[in-house]
Amino acid sequence: PALGLFLFTIARDPLRIIILIAGAFFWLVSLLLSSLIWFIAVKASDPQDEPLQKGLLIFGVMFSVLLQEAFRFLYYKLLRKAIEGLVALSEDGCSPISIQQMAYVAGVGFGLMSGAFSMINLLADALGPGTVGIHGDSQLYFLTSAFMTMVLIFLHTFWGILFFHGCEHRRWWEIAAVVVMHLAVSGSTFCNPLYVGSLVPSYLLMAAAAAWAYSLSGGSTQNLRRFLLCK
Amino acid sequence: MTELSAHLPQFQHGQLTENFPDNHLSNTNDNSERRRHDNSERRRNDNPESETNGQPHNSTQQVVEQDEEEDEELTLKYGAKHVIMLFVPVTLCMVVVVATIKSVSFYTRKDGQLIYTPFTEETETVGQRALNSILNAAIMISVIIVMTILLVVLYKYRCYKVIHGWLIISSLLLLFFFSFIYLGEVFKTYNVAMDYITVALMIWNFGVVGMICIHWKGPLRLQQAYLIMISALMALVFIKYLPEWTAWLILAVISVYDLVAVLCPKGPLRMLVETAQERNETLFPALIYSSTMIWLVNMAEEDPEAQRKASKNSTYDKQAPANQTQNEDAEADDGGFSQEWQQQRDNRIGPIESTPESRAAVQALPSHSQTSEDPEERGVKLGLGDFIFYSVLVGKASATASGDWNTTLACFVAILIGLCLTLLLLAIFKKALPALPISITFGLVFYFATDNLVQPFMDQLAFHQFYI
């Protein structure tokens, strides 16, 4: 689905592609820094201690979430400057791309990158021989990974919209809500392999975020009804 | 003089890439120049010089001033399109290289090293290995420097035949020999039975069409495709025959060299660009990837805009005979180097080959001054060496990284972002810039960082199925 999003909405306009790749880049940098921190922490600690390692991992995840949001903010700042530049350069005084579109594309960029990083090694291994969950782990590993990744990609997209909207209108509570949601989603994955604990809340949160973002972008129930009934 | 300096398709000069036949003794080097973002103001300034057929170009002057401001604004607006026009081929090249590396094991087997890198890396101690790789890199870089200087000297003293022969031999080698090996390996991997006759026919066709496309004329897409293919082949050769540390060192040193060679006043590549500008010539056809092409209009085309373009072509072509003393081939390959954009062309015009008849017909058309040229006609050029080294980086990442696809993806994104930034700088500075340093730096940083830092993190996360 994310690829479909990309193809239909982004691939046409070159500016959006650039914003997408830049968004992916920012996510990547945030990942880099967070893994640097984690790596240092791991090296500084005892490798044999299992719970400690897991605790460190959890700490790493949380830190990474915070860093991702921080980089989203930085990216927002960059895009603001870029919009001013584009407005100055365009012929008719208005930017060729609006901040909401940028928010959307940035969100997709983040999402795609995070999804890609989560899934791609999995996919590569999935091509090879083997049995899922042979050591007593869940047999649904691949399926749940796929679903989780998809939900994360969508969530990143919606968070992008919400976040940028919050920054635009200076509503700090919106930004805080996004951060909290992200933390919640990541936190819920800690209950894996108890998949009920992670997938269900994530999907619920995604639905909520989707509705919120939709309403923020100017949609309404009438639009939705008209769209669904193809009026 | 700004006009003259702005006149030519300016190229960012690249470094030399070498064709390495395995056992061959001849040294063929390709000088790959870099790309250059064209302003339409340069093209407007083209018109006064290119109008050797006595067209009144007073009107162009006024148009020039008036259009200059608009074009400044339009530069960045259309900048996005140009960036994409370069993204696509770079991506394609990288995809081809990665796909090959992943599937065909030939390119990751260590089958020996080139004569340019005589020191082996399988030594006992780390220090010895480091030393060997440094020496290897030094030898390679010095070979490249020597070749660049040789090329510049040849160019300066107008030994065009030599340069041309050199280029032709090297592209022959690439197109026939390397693609033969490549095809053979692909067949081996997929266990496809093939007889020699079919292979000979295929390679012959591929090679001959390639030679024609690259050195002479051909449809733009085909020429681009061929350039991408030979870049990929070259990159594969590098990946195969350069040992680990040497490869990374070479990448790093080459980007430094590139920076120096293009920006320093006495740098060989810069001298090449300036000499080419002084002589109002285009540079070598086989070494640059161009995203646009001159319009060579069919006679039947009645669109007035196309006619204007045709007239521009005619003026451009008429300039060519004036420079007849220089290499005919480069002039004949004008097709690769004008700044027309070919988007509308795809919609309207069919075949693009400039047969002598169509050229004569085109030249017979009345030439107006280009008062209302489409401001979208701008192209970007990137040197083939850049393609090759980007692909080498990504290919090496996918071949030897423990993080596998993560690392590959990270390097890919890093290189694209570097390319974006370089193009942005190009739009700001408007002169020849090296395309390698920024991208390669990002790529290297990301490769090492992802491989060592991110990979364990992601592994652990995937193991526990945590998501960040």
XYZ file of C-alpha atoms in Angstrom:
699
model
C 0.000 0.000 0.000
C 2.731 2.423 0.771
C 4.205 1.800 -2.613
C 0.831 2.532 -4.119
C 0.711 5.777 -2.232
C 4.065 6.617 -3.602
C 3.230 5.799 -7.164
C -0.029 7.565 -7.309
C 0.612 10.661 -5.404
C 4.267 11.373 -5.370
C 5.921 10.033 -8.419
C 4.374 12.647 -10.689
C 5.859 15.702 -9.189
C 9.628 15.852 -9.006
C 9.618 18.256 -6.149
C 7.723 15.769 -4.075
C 10.201 13.071 -4.872
C 12.988 15.233 -3.613
C 11.110 15.992 -0.441
C 10.443 12.313 -0.023
C 14.053 11.333 -0.364
C 15.085 14.115 1.961
C 12.556 12.933 4.487
C 13.926 9.450 4.257
C 17.369 10.855 4.736
C 16.383 12.669 7.886
C 14.851 9.537 9.308
C 17.993 7.683 8.458
C 20.134 10.206 10.235
C 17.972 10.004 13.307
C 18.264 6.249 13.229
C 21.983 6.553 12.926
C 22.313 8.752 15.931
C 20.034 6.653 18.031
C 21.862 3.495 17.168
C 25.104 5.247 17.973
C 23.804 5.973 21.419
C 22.595 2.434 21.827
C 25.856 1.044 20.618
C 27.816 3.092 23.086
C 25.506 2.000 25.836
C 25.883 -1.617 24.883
C 29.601 -1.460 24.675
C 29.735 0.191 28.039
C 27.677 -2.482 29.645
C 27.965 -6.130 30.282
C 27.111 -8.211 27.231
C 26.178 -11.261 29.195
C 23.430 -9.745 31.217
C 20.239 -10.593 29.338
C 17.681 -8.408 31.062
C 20.058 -5.536 31.029
C 20.511 -5.892 27.324
C 16.818 -5.965 26.834
C 16.431 -2.970 29.050
C 19.053 -1.183 27.065
C 17.252 -2.073 23.921
C 14.060 -0.626 25.254
C 15.886 2.473 26.246
C 17.361 2.600 22.780
C 13.946 2.353 21.212
C 12.509 5.112 23.301
C 15.445 7.322 22.635
C 15.137 6.604 18.979
C 11.511 7.592 18.979
C 12.359 10.879 20.593
C 15.137 11.467 18.131
C 12.871 10.696 15.211
C 10.408 13.257 16.358
C 13.175 15.742 16.884
C 14.340 15.177 13.341
C 10.838 15.556 12.087
C 10.846 18.927 13.717
C 14.152 19.828 12.112
C 12.827 18.723 8.796
C 9.824 20.908 9.326
C 12.068 23.881 9.897
C 13.994 23.118 6.751
C 10.849 22.813 4.722
C 9.594 26.124 6.020
C 12.715 27.790 4.761
C 12.418 25.967 1.478
C 8.861 27.119 1.032
C 9.873 30.688 1.500
C 12.535 30.228 -1.132
C 10.133 28.598 -3.527
C 7.591 31.340 -3.072
C 10.183 33.944 -3.815
C 11.210 32.153 -6.951
C 7.906 31.229 -8.388
C 6.196 33.250 -11.016
C 2.882 33.913 -9.475
C 3.832 34.483 -5.919
C 2.613 31.297 -4.436
C 4.521 28.197 -3.761
C 4.190 25.278 -6.109
C 3.682 23.025 -3.201
C 1.779 23.686 -0.064
C 2.925 22.947 3.418
C 0.279 20.293 3.811
C 1.480 18.477 0.777
C 4.952 18.721 2.112
C 3.767 17.353 5.406
C 2.210 14.439 3.654
C 5.239 13.728 1.569
C 7.571 14.083 4.506
C 5.457 11.680 6.464
C 5.553 9.199 3.647
C 9.281 9.615 3.396
C 9.766 8.859 7.033
C 7.371 5.997 6.862
C 8.875 4.443 3.792
C 12.320 4.564 5.199
C 11.350 3.109 8.523
C 9.290 0.468 6.832
C 12.057 -0.387 4.465
C 14.543 -0.738 7.211
C 12.241 -2.871 9.241
C 11.187 -5.148 6.492
C 13.785 -5.520 3.906
C 16.122 -7.917 5.544
C 13.119 -9.915 6.551
C 11.953 -10.041 2.998
C 15.334 -11.064 1.761
C 15.479 -13.862 4.226
C 11.943 -14.843 3.427
C 13.036 -15.688 -0.060
C 15.314 -18.324 1.239
C 14.553 -21.699 2.676
C 13.495 -22.156 6.238
C 10.641 -22.618 8.588
C 9.042 -19.851 10.487
C 9.192 -20.036 14.192
C 11.026 -23.266 14.419
C 12.425 -22.581 17.813
C 9.113 -22.134 19.452
C 8.624 -18.583 18.374
C 5.439 -17.482 16.824
C 4.655 -18.822 13.422
C 3.049 -15.661 12.384
C 6.283 -13.771 12.462
C 6.284 -12.705 8.878
C 2.654 -11.821 8.738
C 2.689 -9.773 11.834
C 5.856 -8.073 10.772
C 4.245 -7.123 7.515
C 1.172 -5.752 9.184
C 3.150 -3.929 11.776
C 5.312 -2.343 9.152
C 2.332 -1.254 7.169
C 0.700 0.293 10.133
C 3.893 2.074 10.991
C 4.236 3.518 7.538
C 0.726 4.842 7.615
C 1.215 6.152 11.072
C 4.305 8.023 10.057
C 2.366 9.597 7.237
C -0.391 10.721 9.525
C 2.005 11.859 12.170
C 3.754 13.916 9.571
C 0.567 15.737 8.747
C -0.393 16.207 12.345
C 3.027 17.294 13.388
C 3.394 19.868 10.691
C -0.061 21.151 11.341
C 0.768 21.518 14.975
C 3.929 23.390 14.176
C 2.136 25.640 11.747
C -0.503 26.668 14.178
C 1.646 26.563 17.206
C -0.455 24.032 18.956
C 2.016 22.340 21.146
C -0.437 19.843 22.398
C -0.759 18.404 18.926
C 2.933 17.880 18.715
C 2.981 16.364 22.145
C 0.153 14.078 21.134
C 2.115 12.849 18.163
C 5.142 12.122 20.274
C 3.065 10.330 22.848
C 1.390 8.282 20.166
C 4.666 7.281 18.683
C 5.976 6.276 22.064
C 2.823 4.331 22.704
C 3.055 2.442 19.462
C 6.662 1.567 19.959
C 5.959 0.650 23.491
C 3.163 -1.612 22.486
C 5.543 -3.577 20.354
C 7.348 -4.506 23.482
C 4.583 -6.932 24.228
C 5.513 -8.908 21.167
C 5.113 -11.819 20.587
C 1.851 -11.278 22.320
C 0.541 -9.828 19.151
C -2.788 -8.807 20.481
C -1.099 -6.308 22.659
C 0.745 -4.633 19.858
C -1.168 -4.887 16.663
C -4.590 -4.032 17.916
C -3.698 -0.820 19.726
C -1.556 0.198 16.824
C -4.369 -0.162 14.395
C -6.710 1.682 16.669
C -4.260 4.485 17.031
C -3.789 4.535 13.324
C -7.498 4.870 12.733
C -7.627 7.707 15.223
C -4.682 9.449 13.669
C -6.144 8.972 10.221
C -9.398 10.567 11.224
C -7.639 13.417 12.906
C -5.340 14.072 9.979
C -8.210 13.848 7.576
C -10.183 16.418 9.455
C -7.177 18.653 9.717
C -6.590 18.502 6.020
C -10.019 19.830 5.388
C -11.949 16.726 4.877
C -15.296 16.120 6.364
C -17.863 13.455 6.525
C -19.688 14.882 3.541
C -16.573 14.606 1.437
C -16.092 11.111 2.605
C -19.607 10.122 1.795
C -19.418 11.704 -1.600
C -16.177 9.980 -2.320
C -17.463 6.619 -1.255
C -20.644 6.918 -3.210
C -18.804 8.277 -6.200
C -20.998 11.248 -6.667
C 33.669 37.353 -20.357
C 30.546 35.985 -18.982
C 29.117 35.116 -22.314
C 31.956 33.039 -23.411
C 32.380 31.392 -20.120
C 28.727 30.691 -20.012
C 28.553 29.563 -23.534
C 29.300 25.952 -23.647
C 27.571 23.144 -22.023
C 29.805 23.385 -19.099
C 30.782 20.240 -17.556
C 31.872 19.455 -14.198
C 34.987 17.653 -14.700
C 35.306 14.275 -13.410
C 38.050 11.935 -12.957
C 39.340 9.349 -15.252
C 38.002 5.943 -15.192
C 40.001 3.187 -16.533
C 39.007 0.241 -18.494
C 40.624 -2.744 -17.103
C 40.867 -5.638 -19.362
C 41.990 -8.511 -17.337
C 45.078 -9.460 -19.151
C 45.310 -6.586 -21.463
C 48.232 -4.343 -21.471
C 46.783 -1.328 -23.109
C 45.672 1.509 -20.992
C 42.556 3.092 -22.082
C 41.257 5.785 -19.946
C 38.066 7.573 -20.140
C 37.859 11.016 -18.952
C 34.524 11.457 -17.413
C 33.341 14.921 -17.013
C 30.767 16.076 -14.663
C 27.542 17.671 -15.184
C 26.543 21.137 -15.262
C 23.293 22.783 -14.755
C 22.454 24.944 -17.649
C 20.871 28.269 -17.414
C 18.846 29.427 -20.240
C 20.768 32.628 -20.099
C 23.673 30.696 -21.328
C 21.641 29.412 -24.120
C 20.499 32.820 -24.987
C 24.030 33.863 -25.141
C 24.542 30.923 -27.384
C 22.511 32.528 -30.060
C 24.739 35.477 -30.828
C 27.696 33.242 -31.230
C 25.994 30.513 -33.081
C 24.379 32.702 -35.602
C 26.948 32.511 -38.238
C 24.429 32.551 -40.963
C 23.924 36.244 -40.674
C 20.709 36.309 -38.784
C 19.794 39.540 -37.185
C 20.331 39.035 -33.549
C 19.656 42.415 -32.157
C 16.321 41.275 -30.978
C 17.903 38.469 -29.103
C 19.914 40.866 -27.072
C 16.878 42.562 -25.666
C 15.263 39.258 -25.119
C 18.373 38.196 -23.328
C 18.174 40.848 -20.684
C 14.522 40.491 -20.150
C 14.651 36.794 -20.000
C 17.540 36.660 -17.683
C 15.605 37.665 -14.638
C 12.821 35.280 -15.395
C 15.254 32.551 -15.976
C 16.960 33.064 -12.709
C 13.689 32.411 -11.043
C 12.828 29.571 -13.255
C 16.122 27.921 -12.594
C 15.214 26.646 -9.238
C 11.671 25.987 -10.158
C 12.738 23.661 -12.874
C 15.608 22.531 -10.795
C 13.485 19.834 -9.332
C 12.867 18.357 -12.748
C 16.533 18.268 -13.495
C 17.305 16.626 -10.248
C 14.819 13.944 -11.074
C 16.236 13.660 -14.547
C 19.473 12.756 -12.924
C 17.995 10.674 -10.134
C 16.438 8.253 -12.528
C 19.551 7.173 -14.408
C 21.664 7.071 -11.279
C 19.040 4.946 -9.610
C 18.797 2.693 -12.615
C 22.517 2.201 -12.742
C 22.669 1.395 -9.069
C 19.750 -0.979 -9.333
C 21.405 -2.842 -12.177
C 24.649 -3.111 -10.284
C 23.018 -4.252 -7.058
C 20.831 -6.737 -8.857
C 23.809 -8.208 -10.599
C 25.879 -8.402 -7.479
C 23.135 -10.093 -5.614
C 22.423 -12.680 -8.216
C 25.582 -13.325 -10.139
C 28.235 -14.578 -7.853
C 31.013 -14.009 -10.326
C 31.356 -10.437 -9.334
C 31.900 -11.161 -5.715
C 34.433 -13.904 -6.167
C 37.986 -12.962 -5.694
C 39.652 -13.888 -8.907
C 42.758 -11.895 -8.582
C 43.581 -8.300 -8.848
C 44.394 -5.838 -11.510
C 47.877 -4.819 -12.338
C 47.087 -1.401 -11.017
C 46.651 -2.723 -7.544
C 49.565 -5.023 -7.137
C 49.535 -5.349 -3.411
C 47.367 -8.028 -2.035
C 45.174 -7.576 0.956
C 45.361 -11.013 2.371
C 48.166 -10.359 4.724
C 48.771 -11.513 8.192
C 48.586 -8.348 10.089
C 46.197 -5.500 9.987
C 48.971 -3.017 9.645
C 50.364 -4.767 6.637
C 46.967 -4.807 5.065
C 46.473 -1.144 5.701
C 49.805 -0.368 4.216
C 49.109 -2.439 1.160
C 45.788 -0.845 0.566
C 47.246 2.608 0.926
C 49.890 1.742 -1.613
C 47.304 0.311 -3.953
C 45.204 3.394 -3.713
C 48.217 5.584 -4.269
C 49.168 3.702 -7.398
C 45.672 3.859 -8.766
C 45.307 7.522 -8.083
C 48.595 8.342 -9.656
C 47.617 6.389 -12.733
C 44.420 8.347 -12.912
C 46.192 11.641 -12.464
C 48.674 10.790 -15.159
C 45.901 9.842 -17.510
C 43.985 12.994 -16.835
C 46.992 15.134 -17.484
C 47.718 13.205 -20.630
C 44.201 13.771 -21.820
C 44.368 17.457 -21.081
C 47.656 17.767 -22.882
C 46.316 15.951 -25.889
C 43.291 18.143 -25.911
C 45.309 21.286 -25.610
C 47.498 20.366 -28.499
C 44.528 19.413 -30.568
C 45.420 15.802 -31.031
C 41.793 15.021 -31.400
C 42.350 11.961 -33.475
C 44.316 10.372 -30.705
C 41.677 11.129 -28.118
C 39.002 9.876 -30.355
C 40.793 6.707 -31.197
C 41.368 6.158 -27.514
C 37.736 6.661 -26.674
C 36.596 4.438 -29.446
C 38.889 1.647 -28.435
C 37.811 1.838 -24.849
C 34.150 1.875 -25.626
C 34.666 -0.987 -28.029
C 36.288 -2.914 -25.265
C 33.513 -2.167 -22.870
C 30.736 -2.871 -25.221
C 32.007 -6.105 -26.599
C 34.347 -7.744 -24.228
C 32.847 -6.852 -20.904
C 29.309 -7.374 -21.933
C 30.282 -10.739 -23.297
C 31.673 -11.715 -19.950
C 28.649 -10.293 -18.202
C 26.255 -12.170 -20.397
C 28.200 -15.337 -19.923
C 28.062 -15.024 -16.187
C 24.374 -14.252 -16.164
C 23.716 -17.319 -18.234
C 25.799 -19.401 -15.913
C 23.907 -18.151 -12.926
C 20.536 -18.925 -14.312
C 21.662 -22.088 -15.968
C 20.518 -21.064 -19.384
C 21.902 -23.018 -22.233
C 23.134 -20.913 -25.066
C 25.153 -21.560 -28.119
C 27.994 -19.454 -29.306
C 26.344 -18.339 -32.496
C 23.424 -16.739 -30.758
C 25.711 -15.138 -28.278
C 27.925 -13.812 -31.018
C 24.957 -12.361 -32.819
C 23.590 -10.753 -29.718
C 26.854 -9.272 -28.624
C 27.593 -8.052 -32.097
C 24.280 -6.305 -32.373
C 24.485 -4.880 -28.914
C 27.978 -3.619 -29.466
C 27.464 -2.088 -32.846
C 24.285 -0.313 -31.876
C 26.024 0.872 -28.767
C 28.937 2.289 -30.691
C 26.627 4.096 -33.034
C 24.481 5.441 -30.270
C 27.251 6.701 -28.137
C 29.654 8.069 -30.637
C 27.400 9.142 -33.379
C 23.695 9.654 -33.275
C 20.821 7.768 -31.915
C 17.624 8.121 -29.992
C 18.226 9.838 -26.730
C 16.709 7.140 -24.588
C 18.816 4.518 -26.247
C 21.953 6.522 -25.788
C 21.124 7.074 -22.158
C 20.415 3.393 -21.718
C 23.720 2.465 -23.254
C 25.612 4.901 -21.112
C 23.940 3.495 -18.052
C 24.820 -0.004 -19.118
C 28.448 0.689 -19.700
C 28.668 2.530 -16.418
C 27.192 -0.466 -14.689
C 29.606 -2.806 -16.434
C 32.528 -0.660 -15.477
C 31.349 -0.454 -11.901
C 31.012 -4.218 -11.780
C 34.544 -4.623 -12.987
C 35.757 -2.319 -10.276
C 33.804 -4.102 -7.633
C 35.158 -7.406 -8.679
C 38.759 -6.555 -8.995
C 39.380 -4.110 -6.253
C 40.023 -5.531 -2.849
C 38.117 -4.264 0.141
C 40.058 -1.588 1.824
C 41.589 -0.450 -1.413
C 38.189 0.195 -2.838
C 37.084 2.363 0.026
C 40.318 4.230 0.083
C 40.157 4.817 -3.625
C 36.658 6.161 -3.341
C 37.689 8.542 -0.646
C 40.814 9.715 -2.408
C 39.047 10.109 -5.705
C 36.506 12.429 -4.278
C 39.256 14.543 -2.805
C 41.086 14.494 -6.089
C 37.934 15.444 -7.872
C 37.429 18.397 -5.625
C 40.962 19.523 -6.207
C 41.037 18.886 -9.916
C 37.904 20.783 -10.669
C 38.146 23.698 -8.352
C 41.812 24.568 -8.300
C 42.822 26.977 -11.012
C 45.585 24.724 -12.173
C 43.602 21.577 -11.896
C 43.693 19.484 -15.047
C 39.970 19.086 -15.319
C 39.353 22.728 -14.921
C 41.858 23.443 -17.631
C 40.042 21.013 -19.832
C 36.771 22.771 -19.296
C 38.259 26.159 -19.898
C 40.043 25.079 -23.012
C 36.858 23.608 -24.336
C 35.060 26.810 -23.580
C 37.649 28.907 -25.291
C 37.344 26.858 -28.364
C 33.583 26.778 -28.251
C 33.470 23.079 -28.473
C 31.560 20.364 -26.901
C 33.353 17.753 -24.984
C 33.648 14.107 -25.544
C 30.516 12.311 -26.430
C 31.274 9.026 -24.874
C 31.929 10.256 -21.425
C 28.999 12.305 -20.411
C 25.465 11.466 -19.643
C 23.163 14.036 -20.997
C 19.573 14.259 -20.104
C 18.460 16.201 -23.112
C 19.067 16.238 -26.750
C 18.910 18.595 -29.597
C 15.751 18.500 -31.566
C 16.281 17.297 -35.032
C 13.020 17.927 -36.637
C 11.471 15.902 -39.318
C 10.537 17.759 -42.408
C 6.891 17.081 -41.947
C 6.741 18.803 -38.635
C 4.674 21.898 -38.931
C 4.547 23.067 -35.429
C 5.940 26.559 -35.344
C 7.687 26.011 -32.101
C 9.356 23.024 -33.539
C 10.355 25.085 -36.477
C 11.926 27.568 -34.227
C 13.775 24.810 -32.610
C 14.757 23.524 -35.952
C 16.093 26.883 -36.782
C 18.049 26.851 -33.616
C 19.404 23.528 -34.635
C 20.310 24.890 -37.957
C 22.223 27.701 -36.407
C 23.892 25.299 -34.096
C 24.745 23.004 -36.912
C 26.096 25.807 -38.952
C 28.432 26.562 -36.214
C 29.734 23.093 -36.536
C 31.290 23.530 -39.960
C 32.992 26.581 -38.627
C 34.796 24.398 -36.202
C 35.536 21.787 -38.740
C 39.172 21.722 -37.911
C 38.296 19.900 -34.776
C 36.931 16.499 -34.405
C 34.074 15.806 -36.669
C 32.810 13.177 -34.387
C 32.252 15.445 -31.472
C 30.477 17.937 -33.646
C 28.425 15.318 -35.298
C 27.408 14.219 -31.913
C 25.961 17.598 -31.172
C 22.847 15.674 -30.467
C 24.056 14.827 -27.074
C 24.991 18.237 -25.989
C 22.502 20.854 -26.664
C 20.371 22.141 -23.980
C 17.019 21.405 -25.489
C 14.687 19.469 -23.386
C 13.094 16.582 -24.922
C 9.841 16.329 -23.152
C 7.742 17.856 -25.843
C 9.766 16.091 -28.369
C 8.499 12.798 -27.162
C 5.008 13.923 -27.726
C 5.409 15.355 -31.097
C 8.309 14.101 -32.990
C 9.076 10.652 -34.074
C 12.474 9.524 -35.108
C 15.291 11.704 -34.159
C 18.100 10.631 -36.273
C 19.559 13.419 -38.210
C 20.002 12.064 -41.605
C 21.853 14.308 -43.941
C 18.623 15.034 -45.747
C 16.788 16.185 -42.707
C 19.700 18.270 -41.662
C 19.845 19.935 -45.002
C 16.152 20.517 -44.876
C 16.397 21.871 -41.411
C 19.126 24.193 -42.408
C 17.041 25.435 -45.228
C 14.348 26.624 -42.916
C 14.407 30.278 -42.141
C 16.046 30.913 -38.882
C 14.336 33.297 -36.597
C 15.859 34.515 -33.490
C 14.700 32.524 -30.598
C 12.527 35.003 -28.883
C 10.148 32.690 -27.245
C 12.064 29.616 -26.502
C 10.572 27.358 -24.038
C 12.281 28.029 -20.761
C 12.001 24.399 -19.956
C 14.646 23.498 -22.415
C 17.464 22.928 -20.194
C 19.358 19.850 -19.541
C 21.750 18.571 -17.034
C 24.826 16.608 -17.709
C 26.582 14.237 -15.450
C 29.847 12.566 -16.178
C 29.945 8.834 -16.516
C 32.638 8.564 -13.922
C 30.176 9.756 -11.356
C 27.733 7.053 -12.294
C 30.473 4.509 -12.057
C 31.716 5.516 -8.664
C 28.288 5.865 -7.177
C 27.467 2.413 -8.387
C 30.756 1.086 -7.067
C 29.893 2.420 -3.663
C 26.443 0.965 -3.598
C 27.583 -2.256 -5.153
C 30.327 -2.724 -2.630
C 27.859 -1.953 0.104
C 25.510 -4.615 -1.067
C 28.261 -7.096 -1.696
C 30.186 -6.924 1.465
C 28.099 -5.350 4.127
C 26.913 -7.345 7.034
C 23.806 -5.242 7.121
C 23.022 -6.187 3.601
C 19.962 -4.445 2.327
C 19.828 -1.911 5.081
C 23.254 -0.699 4.253
C 22.560 -0.701 0.560
C 19.423 1.329 1.073
C 21.182 3.742 3.365
C 23.984 4.313 0.891
C 21.508 4.747 -1.899
C 19.600 7.436 -0.064
C 22.820 9.106 0.989
C 24.071 9.284 -2.574
C 20.813 10.694 -3.851
C 20.819 13.352 -1.214
C 24.400 14.183 -2.054
C 23.407 14.543 -5.673
C 20.579 16.867 -4.680
C 22.894 19.027 -2.670
C 25.438 19.144 -5.425
C 22.814 20.230 -7.910
C 21.667 22.860 -5.508
C 25.181 24.170 -5.223
C 25.387 24.089 -8.959
C 22.316 26.230 -9.245
C 23.824 28.658 -6.812
C 27.321 28.848 -8.134
C 26.707 28.287 -11.797
C 30.006 26.872 -12.698
C 31.561 23.509 -13.098
C 31.454 21.605 -9.886
C 32.684 18.201 -8.917
C 29.827 15.832 -8.410
C 31.679 13.217 -6.468
C 32.779 14.630 -3.156
C 29.530 15.307 -1.387
C 27.774 12.167 -2.465
C 30.704 9.904 -1.875
C 31.311 11.411 1.533
C 27.725 10.889 2.535
C 27.780 7.443 1.068
C 30.921 6.436 2.865
C 29.777 7.872 6.167
C 26.483 6.139 5.904
C 28.004 2.887 4.817
C 30.366 2.627 7.715
C 27.889 3.986 10.189
C 25.094 1.745 9.080
C 27.236 -1.287 8.869
C 28.709 -0.964 12.291
C 26.159 0.905 14.294
C 22.745 0.519 12.852
C 23.031 -3.080 11.900
C 23.349 -4.580 15.353
C 20.610 -2.294 16.572
C 18.208 -3.299 13.847
C 19.082 -6.929 14.273
C 18.211 -6.824 17.898
C 15.044 -4.946 17.194
C 13.974 -7.394 14.549
C 14.805 -10.276 16.789
C 12.513 -9.044 19.483
C 10.159 -7.581 16.988
C 10.280 -4.146 18.454
C 9.455 -1.309 16.233
C 10.810 2.150 16.439
